[in-house]
């Protein structure tokens, strides 16, 4: 039991260190770009020795790849939990999508620098981590696709909708609207932004019910 506890404690400490490195890297890279950010700066910002960076990650590129994976997996988990909670509460699939929109906004509000990096990296095709990014991006979109397909199956949504494209559009809507909010309209509250996107989701922009 003692050895198990020691192993668990070591794993917890390592995860805490990796989290510090993720946070330091995402902040620095958002401030000055990937190429201009050095391992020394990441270590200094994280408050650890340079060797600690290499102990946890083979290189700066590996650190960044794992940062992208870690962040998108957190987002995916948030979306999935929002959908599952709505189902447990007896909500509709539209309710589930609305809850996922809010969960996405909450995530972006908490991690704006990561979101900025993620969106920027989606459009680059010459990065070593591009394939990894595409895989984890699809994991996030797949959660939305699942809710849409269930809605089609139970008759809540039209069979004519393109599930893949609609899911990508919903995720993209949240990302772009949230980045615009954080960059150009920071005086708005999360509730304001969620309300606007909720109206779009429910087709009430025209004012007709």
CSV table of C-alpha atoms in Angstrom, one decimal:
chain,number,residue,atom,x,y,z
A,1,UNK,CA,0.0,0.0,0.0
A,2,UNK,CA,2.8,2.4,0.9
A,3,UNK,CA,4.6,1.8,-2.5
A,4,UNK,CA,1.3,2.3,-4.2
A,5,UNK,CA,0.7,5.6,-2.4
A,6,UNK,CA,4.3,6.7,-3.2
A,7,UNK,CA,3.7,5.9,-6.9
A,8,UNK,CA,0.4,7.7,-6.9
A,9,UNK,CA,2.1,10.7,-5.2
A,10,UNK,CA,4.8,10.8,-7.8
A,11,UNK,CA,2.3,10.6,-10.6
A,12,UNK,CA,0.3,13.5,-9.1
A,13,UNK,CA,3.5,15.6,-8.7
A,14,UNK,CA,4.5,14.9,-12.3
A,15,UNK,CA,1.0,15.9,-13.6
A,16,UNK,CA,1.2,19.1,-11.5
A,17,UNK,CA,4.6,19.9,-13.1
A,18,UNK,CA,3.3,19.2,-16.6
A,19,UNK,CA,0.4,21.4,-15.9
A,20,UNK,CA,2.7,24.2,-14.9
A,21,UNK,CA,4.7,23.7,-18.1
A,22,UNK,CA,1.5,23.7,-20.2
A,23,UNK,CA,0.4,27.0,-18.7
A,24,UNK,CA,3.8,28.6,-19.1
A,25,UNK,CA,4.1,27.4,-22.7
A,26,UNK,CA,0.7,28.5,-23.8
A,27,UNK,CA,1.1,31.9,-22.3
A,28,UNK,CA,4.5,32.6,-23.8
A,29,UNK,CA,3.6,31.2,-27.2
A,30,UNK,CA,0.5,33.3,-27.3
A,31,UNK,CA,2.6,36.4,-26.4
A,32,UNK,CA,5.5,35.9,-28.8
A,33,UNK,CA,4.9,33.0,-31.1
A,34,UNK,CA,6.2,29.4,-31.1
A,35,UNK,CA,9.6,30.1,-32.8
A,36,UNK,CA,10.5,32.9,-30.5
A,37,UNK,CA,9.7,31.0,-27.4
A,38,UNK,CA,12.6,29.1,-25.8
A,39,UNK,CA,12.7,26.2,-23.4
A,40,UNK,CA,14.7,28.4,-21.0
A,41,UNK,CA,11.8,30.9,-21.0
A,42,UNK,CA,9.2,28.1,-20.5
A,43,UNK,CA,11.2,26.7,-17.6
A,44,UNK,CA,11.6,30.2,-16.0
A,45,UNK,CA,7.9,31.0,-16.4
A,46,UNK,CA,6.9,27.6,-14.9
A,47,UNK,CA,9.4,28.1,-12.0
A,48,UNK,CA,11.3,24.9,-12.7
A,49,UNK,CA,14.7,23.9,-13.9
A,50,UNK,CA,15.4,23.6,-17.7
A,51,UNK,CA,16.1,19.9,-17.2
A,52,UNK,CA,12.6,19.4,-15.8
A,53,UNK,CA,11.2,20.4,-19.2
A,54,UNK,CA,13.3,17.8,-21.0
A,55,UNK,CA,12.5,15.2,-18.3
A,56,UNK,CA,8.8,15.6,-19.1
A,57,UNK,CA,9.0,16.3,-22.8
A,58,UNK,CA,11.6,15.4,-25.3
A,59,UNK,CA,11.6,18.8,-27.0
A,60,UNK,CA,9.7,22.1,-27.3
A,61,UNK,CA,7.8,20.7,-30.2
A,62,UNK,CA,6.7,17.6,-28.2
A,63,UNK,CA,5.7,19.9,-25.4
A,64,UNK,CA,3.5,22.0,-27.7
A,65,UNK,CA,2.0,18.9,-29.4
A,66,UNK,CA,1.1,17.5,-25.9
A,67,UNK,CA,-0.2,20.9,-24.9
A,68,UNK,CA,-2.6,21.0,-27.9
A,69,UNK,CA,-3.7,17.4,-27.2
A,70,UNK,CA,-4.2,18.1,-23.5
A,71,UNK,CA,-6.2,21.3,-24.1
A,72,UNK,CA,-8.6,19.8,-26.8
A,73,UNK,CA,-9.1,16.7,-24.6
A,74,UNK,CA,-10.2,19.0,-21.7
A,75,UNK,CA,-12.6,20.8,-24.1
A,76,UNK,CA,-13.9,17.5,-25.4
A,77,UNK,CA,-14.5,16.3,-21.8
A,78,UNK,CA,-16.4,19.5,-21.0
A,79,UNK,CA,-18.7,19.1,-24.0
A,80,UNK,CA,-19.3,15.5,-23.3
A,81,UNK,CA,-20.2,16.2,-19.6
A,82,UNK,CA,-22.6,19.0,-20.7
A,83,UNK,CA,-24.4,16.6,-23.1
A,84,UNK,CA,-24.5,13.8,-20.5
A,85,UNK,CA,-25.8,16.0,-17.8
A,86,UNK,CA,-28.6,17.3,-20.0
A,87,UNK,CA,-29.6,13.7,-20.8
A,88,UNK,CA,-29.6,12.8,-17.1
A,89,UNK,CA,-31.8,15.8,-16.5
A,90,UNK,CA,-34.3,14.7,-19.2
A,91,UNK,CA,-33.5,17.6,-21.6
A,92,UNK,CA,-33.9,17.6,-25.3
A,93,UNK,CA,-31.1,17.3,-27.9
A,94,UNK,CA,-31.4,21.1,-28.5
A,95,UNK,CA,-31.0,21.6,-24.8
A,96,UNK,CA,-27.9,19.4,-25.0
A,97,UNK,CA,-26.4,21.5,-27.8
A,98,UNK,CA,-27.2,24.6,-25.9
A,99,UNK,CA,-25.4,23.2,-22.8
A,100,UNK,CA,-22.4,22.3,-25.0
A,101,UNK,CA,-22.3,25.9,-26.4
A,102,UNK,CA,-22.1,27.2,-22.8
A,103,UNK,CA,-19.5,24.6,-21.8
A,104,UNK,CA,-17.4,25.7,-24.8
A,105,UNK,CA,-17.7,29.4,-23.8
A,106,UNK,CA,-16.8,28.6,-20.2
A,107,UNK,CA,-13.7,26.7,-21.4
A,108,UNK,CA,-12.6,29.5,-23.7
A,109,UNK,CA,-13.2,32.1,-20.9
A,110,UNK,CA,-10.9,30.1,-18.7
A,111,UNK,CA,-8.3,29.3,-21.4
A,112,UNK,CA,-8.3,32.2,-24.0
A,113,UNK,CA,-4.6,31.9,-24.8
A,114,UNK,CA,-5.0,28.2,-25.6
A,115,UNK,CA,-8.0,28.8,-27.7
A,116,UNK,CA,-6.2,31.4,-29.7
A,117,UNK,CA,-3.3,29.1,-30.3
A,118,UNK,CA,-5.6,26.2,-31.2
A,119,UNK,CA,-7.5,28.1,-33.8
A,120,UNK,CA,-4.2,29.5,-35.3
A,121,UNK,CA,-2.7,26.0,-35.6
A,122,UNK,CA,-5.7,24.6,-37.3
A,123,UNK,CA,-4.8,26.6,-40.4
A,124,UNK,CA,-1.1,25.6,-40.5
A,125,UNK,CA,-0.3,22.5,-42.5
A,126,UNK,CA,3.5,22.4,-42.1
A,127,UNK,CA,3.7,21.5,-38.4
A,128,UNK,CA,4.9,18.2,-37.0
A,129,UNK,CA,1.9,18.0,-34.8
A,130,UNK,CA,-0.7,18.6,-37.5
A,131,UNK,CA,-1.9,15.0,-37.6
A,132,UNK,CA,-2.3,14.9,-33.8
A,133,UNK,CA,-4.3,18.1,-33.9
A,134,UNK,CA,-6.6,16.8,-36.5
A,135,UNK,CA,-7.3,13.7,-34.4
A,136,UNK,CA,-8.1,15.5,-31.2
A,137,UNK,CA,-10.1,18.1,-33.1
A,138,UNK,CA,-12.2,15.3,-34.6
A,139,UNK,CA,-12.8,13.9,-31.1
A,140,UNK,CA,-14.3,17.2,-30.0
A,141,UNK,CA,-16.5,17.5,-33.1
A,142,UNK,CA,-17.6,13.9,-32.7
A,143,UNK,CA,-19.2,14.7,-29.4
A,144,UNK,CA,-21.5,17.2,-31.1
A,145,UNK,CA,-22.0,14.9,-34.1
A,146,UNK,CA,-23.3,12.2,-31.6
A,147,UNK,CA,-25.9,14.5,-30.2
A,148,UNK,CA,-27.0,15.6,-33.7
A,149,UNK,CA,-27.4,12.0,-34.9
A,150,UNK,CA,-29.4,11.1,-31.8
A,151,UNK,CA,-31.6,14.1,-32.5
A,152,UNK,CA,-32.1,12.9,-36.1
A,153,UNK,CA,-32.9,9.4,-35.0
A,154,UNK,CA,-35.5,10.5,-32.5
A,155,UNK,CA,-37.1,12.9,-34.9
A,156,UNK,CA,-36.1,16.1,-33.1
A,157,UNK,CA,-33.9,17.2,-36.0
A,158,UNK,CA,-34.5,17.0,-39.7
A,159,UNK,CA,-33.1,14.0,-41.6
A,160,UNK,CA,-31.8,16.4,-44.2
A,161,UNK,CA,-29.2,18.1,-42.0
A,162,UNK,CA,-25.6,17.3,-42.8
A,163,UNK,CA,-24.5,16.1,-39.4
A,164,UNK,CA,-20.7,16.4,-39.9
A,165,UNK,CA,-20.9,19.9,-41.4
A,166,UNK,CA,-23.4,21.1,-38.8
A,167,UNK,CA,-21.3,19.8,-36.0
A,168,UNK,CA,-18.2,21.5,-37.3
A,169,UNK,CA,-20.2,24.7,-37.9
A,170,UNK,CA,-21.5,24.7,-34.3
A,171,UNK,CA,-18.0,24.2,-32.9
A,172,UNK,CA,-16.6,26.9,-35.2
A,173,UNK,CA,-19.4,29.3,-34.2
A,174,UNK,CA,-18.5,29.0,-30.6
A,175,UNK,CA,-14.7,29.3,-31.2
A,176,UNK,CA,-15.0,32.4,-33.4
A,177,UNK,CA,-17.7,34.2,-31.4
A,178,UNK,CA,-15.8,33.6,-28.2
A,179,UNK,CA,-12.5,34.9,-29.6
A,180,UNK,CA,-14.2,37.9,-30.9
A,181,UNK,CA,-15.8,38.4,-27.5
A,182,UNK,CA,-12.5,38.1,-25.6
A,183,UNK,CA,-10.6,40.3,-28.1
A,184,UNK,CA,-13.0,43.0,-29.1
A,185,UNK,CA,-16.0,42.9,-26.7
A,186,UNK,CA,-14.5,42.0,-23.3
A,187,UNK,CA,-17.1,44.1,-21.5
A,188,UNK,CA,-19.8,41.5,-22.4
A,189,UNK,CA,-20.6,38.8,-19.9
A,190,UNK,CA,-20.5,35.1,-20.6
A,191,UNK,CA,-24.2,35.1,-20.2
A,192,UNK,CA,-24.6,37.7,-22.9
A,193,UNK,CA,-22.5,35.7,-25.4
A,194,UNK,CA,-24.3,32.5,-24.6
A,195,UNK,CA,-27.7,34.1,-25.0
A,196,UNK,CA,-26.8,35.4,-28.5
A,197,UNK,CA,-25.5,32.0,-29.6
A,198,UNK,CA,-28.4,30.2,-28.0
A,199,UNK,CA,-30.8,32.3,-30.1
A,200,UNK,CA,-28.9,31.3,-33.3
A,201,UNK,CA,-29.0,27.7,-32.3
A,202,UNK,CA,-32.8,27.8,-31.8
A,203,UNK,CA,-33.5,29.7,-35.0
A,204,UNK,CA,-34.9,32.8,-33.3
A,205,UNK,CA,-32.8,35.5,-34.9
A,206,UNK,CA,-35.7,36.7,-37.0
A,207,UNK,CA,-37.9,37.1,-33.9
A,208,UNK,CA,-40.4,34.6,-35.1
A,209,UNK,CA,-41.3,31.7,-32.7
